[in-house]
């Protein structure tokens, strides 16, 4: 079993330093060319892989270019356009509603505040955080996806279970200038090494400081269930 550092702050600093070295090009993996495309892609990514989203949005963004395009489409039309995305029927409704609200309430522009973004259909704090960070260069928090949720608990950076509570915990331990990168680093590490069901602790750059390491002892790993 790895041994964590003396404090969560020190643990977080070391995690960021090591993962930045391991994944020097870590960044968002969704494809987009403007704020609207970013918003749409992030909404579609809930419970769905970025690879699948990128495949679907390649054609979607050719057809639907403005908020008006989404507002004027029907839910069924949009659901067909994003077929293959998890919960495509529900998300088709979200996209239509997002288009309407952006046109009617925000003068055709993607909002730039947490409150306004979360007023859009299908947009929670995680999605709003991503759009603020990558669309508006505003960093208000830490994006907690399933990888961040799983790995931050395994590393002992939090004992919370809900994403909102995990984010609050992490914001007190991860240096603010690393908030945005922290998410991408943990996502890359979660995909490459610290997977939900079979983490490769023997090949992990964090093994010696991870209290959940499987090496030399049996431990219970934090749940990797999606949210």
XYZ file of C-alpha atoms in Angstrom:
227
model
C 0.000 0.000 0.000
C 1.262 3.471 -0.850
C 1.722 6.018 1.908
C 0.011 9.413 1.474
C 1.879 12.622 2.290
C 1.434 14.464 5.574
C -1.446 16.656 4.422
C -4.035 16.670 1.675
C -2.540 19.904 0.367
C 0.883 18.291 0.012
C -0.736 15.205 -1.504
C -2.572 17.308 -4.085
C 0.570 19.250 -5.027
C 2.540 16.042 -5.548
C -0.275 14.454 -7.565
C -0.412 17.439 -9.909
C 3.379 17.568 -10.305
C 3.680 13.879 -11.158
C 0.703 13.745 -13.493
C 1.815 16.870 -15.364
C 5.075 15.095 -16.080
C 3.268 11.917 -17.124
C 0.671 13.702 -19.292
C 2.285 16.934 -20.529
C -0.336 17.500 -23.251
C -3.379 16.891 -21.061
C -6.410 18.921 -22.160
C -10.095 18.645 -23.037
C -10.758 15.893 -25.584
C -14.051 17.155 -27.015
C -13.916 18.748 -30.466
C -15.461 22.218 -30.868
C -14.726 25.533 -32.578
C -16.894 27.976 -30.622
C -18.779 28.345 -27.344
C -22.050 26.960 -28.646
C -20.362 23.848 -29.999
C -18.556 23.427 -26.678
C -21.805 23.694 -24.741
C -23.558 21.196 -26.988
C -20.653 18.738 -26.871
C -20.454 18.837 -23.076
C -24.208 18.309 -22.702
C -23.984 15.299 -25.026
C -20.983 13.896 -23.129
C -22.982 13.087 -19.980
C -22.888 9.298 -19.549
C -21.256 9.021 -22.991
C -17.662 8.755 -24.202
C -15.945 11.782 -25.709
C -14.984 9.633 -28.690
C -18.639 8.911 -29.456
C -19.580 12.566 -28.962
C -16.858 13.725 -31.357
C -18.068 11.242 -33.965
C -21.663 12.473 -33.756
C -20.935 16.201 -33.541
C -18.819 16.134 -36.682
C -22.021 16.063 -38.745
C -24.234 17.782 -36.178
C -22.163 20.970 -36.210
C -22.364 21.127 -39.997
C -26.171 21.252 -39.845
C -26.808 23.158 -36.614
C -24.586 26.235 -36.493
C -26.532 28.772 -34.423
C -28.833 28.816 -31.377
C -31.677 29.548 -33.800
C -30.951 26.316 -35.658
C -31.467 24.325 -32.463
C -34.469 26.417 -31.371
C -36.246 25.921 -34.692
C -35.690 22.162 -34.795
C -38.008 19.655 -33.142
C -36.901 17.356 -30.351
C -37.356 14.364 -32.648
C -35.196 15.931 -35.369
C -32.399 16.616 -32.914
C -32.734 13.174 -31.332
C -32.285 11.627 -34.783
C -29.294 13.887 -35.453
C -27.544 12.679 -32.288
C -28.615 9.035 -32.532
C -25.947 6.872 -30.945
C -25.473 9.259 -28.018
C -26.634 7.908 -24.669
C -30.163 9.149 -23.852
C -30.376 10.808 -27.278
C -34.122 11.438 -26.950
C -33.752 13.404 -23.721
C -30.691 15.225 -24.987
C -32.489 16.161 -28.184
C -34.982 17.985 -25.976
C -32.167 19.651 -24.048
C -30.571 20.961 -27.238
C -33.861 22.357 -28.504
C -34.504 24.033 -25.153
C -30.969 25.390 -24.958
C -31.366 26.975 -28.375
C -34.666 28.582 -27.408
C -33.399 29.944 -24.121
C -30.176 31.341 -25.571
C -32.164 33.132 -28.276
C -34.883 34.433 -25.956
C -32.936 35.186 -22.780
C -29.291 35.733 -23.753
C -29.370 37.558 -27.094
C -28.065 34.524 -28.946
C -24.882 34.255 -26.868
C -23.765 31.407 -24.594
C -23.988 32.784 -21.022
C -20.814 33.488 -19.067
C -21.981 33.003 -15.475
C -22.494 29.847 -13.449
C -26.074 30.816 -12.581
C -27.117 31.620 -16.145
C -25.499 28.504 -17.580
C -27.240 26.294 -15.038
C -30.558 27.833 -16.054
C -30.212 26.091 -19.430
C -31.886 22.683 -19.928
C -29.579 19.760 -19.196
C -26.822 21.939 -17.755
C -25.571 21.210 -14.246
C -22.567 22.541 -12.374
C -20.115 20.181 -14.076
C -21.174 21.244 -17.569
C -21.248 24.911 -16.552
C -17.725 24.643 -15.150
C -16.405 23.196 -18.408
C -18.074 25.881 -20.537
C -16.813 28.662 -18.277
C -13.258 27.319 -18.251
C -12.861 26.487 -21.924
C -15.359 28.873 -23.480
C -14.926 31.992 -21.365
C -11.565 31.486 -19.619
C -13.316 31.715 -16.255
C -12.254 29.200 -13.601
C -14.679 29.113 -10.689
C -14.277 25.518 -9.593
C -13.069 22.009 -10.392
C -14.898 19.817 -12.876
C -15.754 16.557 -11.104
C -16.475 13.847 -13.639
C -16.461 10.112 -12.927
C -12.643 9.880 -13.165
C -12.072 12.780 -10.770
C -14.705 11.369 -8.441
C -13.064 7.936 -8.385
C -9.389 8.882 -8.289
C -9.605 11.738 -5.801
C -11.236 9.328 -3.349
C -8.661 6.619 -4.004
C -5.870 9.120 -3.404
C -7.371 10.214 -0.096
C -7.956 13.776 -1.269
C -11.597 13.513 -0.209
C -13.930 11.151 1.553
C -17.036 12.708 0.062
C -19.185 10.786 -2.412
C -21.330 13.394 -4.159
C -19.651 15.409 -6.950
C -20.639 18.759 -5.447
C -19.157 17.866 -2.068
C -16.036 16.424 -3.707
C -15.555 19.671 -5.613
C -15.827 21.708 -2.412
C -13.228 19.477 -0.742
C -10.825 19.632 -3.688
C -11.074 23.418 -3.932
C -9.607 23.632 -0.421
C -6.658 21.337 -1.198
C -5.764 21.759 -4.887
C -3.969 25.054 -5.645
C -6.352 27.374 -7.488
C -4.021 27.811 -10.450
C -4.231 24.037 -11.018
C -8.019 23.683 -10.808
C -8.591 23.425 -14.554
C -5.624 21.181 -15.309
C -6.324 18.935 -12.332
C -9.453 17.584 -14.002
C -7.756 16.784 -17.304
C -4.821 15.117 -15.574
C -7.078 12.826 -13.551
C -9.163 12.018 -16.625
C -6.052 11.020 -18.581
C -4.757 8.987 -15.656
C -8.132 7.338 -15.175
C -8.259 6.271 -18.799
C -4.662 5.083 -18.978
C -3.929 3.557 -15.587
C -6.353 4.091 -12.704
C -9.373 2.512 -14.359
C -12.607 1.852 -12.519
C -12.497 -1.942 -12.418
C -8.860 -2.916 -12.859
C -6.389 -0.172 -11.905
C -2.801 -0.892 -12.917
C -1.143 0.011 -9.621
C 2.159 -1.598 -10.641
C 2.502 0.915 -13.481
C 1.144 3.963 -11.636
C 3.280 7.054 -11.045
C 1.276 7.729 -7.875
C 1.474 4.236 -6.369
C 3.851 5.107 -3.525
C 1.641 7.964 -2.291
C -1.724 6.293 -2.929
C -3.451 4.792 0.131
C -5.588 2.631 -2.167
C -2.695 0.893 -3.912
C -3.379 -2.810 -4.421
C 0.289 -3.710 -4.143
C 1.261 -5.785 -1.098
C -2.231 -5.650 0.439
C -5.911 -5.911 -0.314
C -7.926 -2.690 0.000
C -11.385 -1.557 -0.940
C -11.274 0.841 -3.867
C -13.651 3.747 -4.135
C -16.657 3.166 -6.326
C -16.208 3.893 -10.015
C -19.909 4.230 -10.727
C -20.811 7.028 -13.165
C -23.039 9.873 -12.084
